[in-house]
Amino acid sequence: MKNYYPILFFIILLTSCSSIRKHNEQRASCISPEKLKEDVDFTYSKLKEMHPKLYWYISKEKLDHQFDSLKKTINEPLTPIQFYFKLQPVIANIREGHLALRIPRKKLTRREIKSLDAKKGMFSRFGYYIQDDHLYIIENKDSIENIKPGTEVLSINDIPASEYVKKYRSLISSDGFNTTFQPYFLKDVFFNFYTAENGFTNSAKIETLYEGQRKTITLHREIKSEKDLEEDKEQEKRTSEKKVNDYVAFTNSYNRNFKFLDKDSTIAYIKVKSFSSDYSKKFYKETFEKIKNSKSDYLIIDVRNNYGGALDEINNLYSYLSPQPYVLIKPSEVTSKLTPLRTNYFRKSTPLDYALKSIFYPTFVFAQTFSTYKKDGKVYYKMKANKSAKPQKNVFNGKIFVLINGGSFSASSIITAKLKNDKRVTLVGEETGGANDGTVAGFYSYQKLPNSHIKLPIGLLLVQPNINFSNTKRGVMPDVTIKETMQDIIDKKDPQLEWVKSEINNEKKNNTK
């Protein structure tokens, strides 16, 4: 059997290369207006078929009109990426933050990926801030060209940065009529859009402005040194600490952090950057045991810039914050009993994966078929998070503050909306990027438009916190509004956290009088 492995590997390699070549050829080809209009109709029909809350923020009449108007503008052949920039703004107008076309990227061969891995990033070595139509650099990780934090990027390869900001902003929507999400998300994905549109290049010319002085700088994709490559290997090693705190090698940081903010351990602080669920049960178990043993009176939970993640993790976290039994979310609605079978079971499967998954496919169908139930004419999906849960033995009974901002999205908004409704916390910061009254996500059906081959993941599950709805079509509003400025970030100041610490210290003083 071993003699066949090299042959099998060679066949898979040839198939992969052929697939990449075909994908890139198709991506560069123009598609007729008639075929593109078929893709528009396909998109809308699939959304109506599977999305459980399509007209939450836009009326059917308005959305009908927008799709019809889009088709009237398609009068000439377009490449898939050109078509993407026409269709995605209409999708964004649905105002469902999880709903977005996947931008058609060029696929890279193994050799190209290996070449990129051997080089440092070009744009990713900076941290960014977006305000209105302006793009700023607020962090220069490697002191490249002595670019100072607070420098504005005026142009990239002679194209005004403001044009890119306006163009890419139209591709992004938050949940509903939220006012804070776009600048947070756009700063993180700006150069994902840029490289998808312009490709990976080894240099780029940028024009900058700092303290009234303009400067033209050429950035280069530098070759990594032996030291850099060794550091990469070290970062990829999975230690026990890295597992529990959910280490992310790309950013060289942890998704979860816990510490005490004072010497007597009265103020506990938990920072969660993403609800990834990996090793989360162990993290919260160990963390709240430490908090209990230290007899902390205050807990600060920081979910700023947390785009969400697993419901299981926030359900588990909530069990340490609620002294009474609770239900985290309301029953989750789907469009039909067949919806759970639309989740692309074989997606991203290699030939070997496909063979193994085929064995368990009947079990999958059986489980998904009996995962729904009908009530009052609607179909619901059975979820652990919509069942009653008991508090943990180390539940925290002290005072809780939660830090939020426009980057708090999806699961972050679900848990903060629930905490606010149950009057368990004081929310500090700014309106969350995710909606107060829920979102559509959970699991997805990955549709591929028939002619442009653009992928459209459609959320199938209506996920709503078990609360009295605000019906504002906005994010979760803070109890105390404090905004962070670009200068705060540059100066490494944290006015939101500092306000909480000051409030706690004042309360401590009053309690000792």
mmCIF file of C-alpha atoms in Angstrom, residues 257-262 266-272 283-284 287-288 291 296-304 317 321 396 398-404 419 425-428 494 496-505:
data_model
loop_
_atom_site.group_PDB
_atom_site.id
_atom_site.type_symbol
_atom_site.label_atom_id
_atom_site.label_comp_id
_atom_site.label_asym_id
_atom_site.label_seq_id
_atom_site.Cartn_x
_atom_site.Cartn_y
_atom_site.Cartn_z
ATOM 1 C CA ASN A 257 -6.229 37.105 29.439
ATOM 2 C CA PHE A 258 -6.835 37.246 33.160
ATOM 3 C CA LYS A 259 -5.150 39.330 35.854
ATOM 4 C CA PHE A 260 -5.802 41.315 39.011
ATOM 5 C CA LEU A 261 -5.547 45.079 38.632
ATOM 6 C CA ASP A 262 -4.563 45.825 42.240
ATOM 7 C CA THR A 266 -10.056 42.988 44.794
ATOM 8 C CA ILE A 267 -10.363 43.914 41.073
ATOM 9 C CA ALA A 268 -10.319 40.985 38.629
ATOM 10 C CA TYR A 269 -9.924 41.670 34.918
ATOM 11 C CA ILE A 270 -10.800 39.311 32.043
ATOM 12 C CA LYS A 271 -10.042 40.292 28.452
ATOM 13 C CA VAL A 272 -11.587 38.168 25.677
ATOM 14 C CA PHE A 283 -9.860 28.879 31.224
ATOM 15 C CA TYR A 284 -13.074 30.064 32.927
ATOM 16 C CA THR A 287 -10.051 31.917 36.343
ATOM 17 C CA PHE A 288 -13.197 32.037 38.464
ATOM 18 C CA ILE A 291 -11.302 35.051 41.692
ATOM 19 C CA SER A 296 -12.488 39.776 44.683
ATOM 20 C CA ASP A 297 -15.266 42.348 44.996
ATOM 21 C CA TYR A 298 -15.114 43.652 41.431
ATOM 22 C CA LEU A 299 -14.880 42.072 38.008
ATOM 23 C CA ILE A 300 -14.140 43.849 34.736
ATOM 24 C CA ILE A 301 -14.916 41.935 31.539
ATOM 25 C CA ASP A 302 -13.405 43.482 28.409
ATOM 26 C CA VAL A 303 -15.029 42.491 25.096
ATOM 27 C CA ARG A 304 -13.899 45.506 23.094
ATOM 28 C CA LEU A 317 -19.117 32.440 30.727
ATOM 29 C CA LEU A 321 -22.002 35.644 36.135
ATOM 30 C CA PHE A 396 -19.194 35.749 40.841
ATOM 31 C CA GLY A 398 -19.676 41.016 43.231
ATOM 32 C CA LYS A 399 -19.999 44.116 41.051
ATOM 33 C CA ILE A 400 -19.382 43.651 37.316
ATOM 34 C CA PHE A 401 -18.316 46.183 34.698
ATOM 35 C CA VAL A 402 -18.210 45.304 31.001
ATOM 36 C CA LEU A 403 -16.156 47.316 28.487
ATOM 37 C CA ILE A 404 -17.704 47.539 24.998
ATOM 38 C CA LEU A 419 -26.246 41.044 30.996
ATOM 39 C CA VAL A 425 -23.511 44.811 34.969
ATOM 40 C CA THR A 426 -22.553 48.384 34.219
ATOM 41 C CA LEU A 427 -21.654 48.742 30.531
ATOM 42 C CA VAL A 428 -18.919 51.264 29.783
ATOM 43 C CA ASP A 494 -7.414 53.680 28.124
ATOM 44 C CA GLN A 496 -12.777 53.547 29.463
ATOM 45 C CA LEU A 497 -10.821 51.239 31.753
ATOM 46 C CA GLU A 498 -9.494 54.203 33.732
ATOM 47 C CA TRP A 499 -13.056 55.424 34.358
ATOM 48 C CA VAL A 500 -13.999 52.015 35.770
ATOM 49 C CA LYS A 501 -10.927 51.882 38.010
ATOM 50 C CA SER A 502 -11.636 55.396 39.258
ATOM 51 C CA GLU A 503 -15.277 54.494 39.953
ATOM 52 C CA ILE A 504 -14.184 51.421 41.917
ATOM 53 C CA ASN A 505 -11.615 53.377 43.919
#
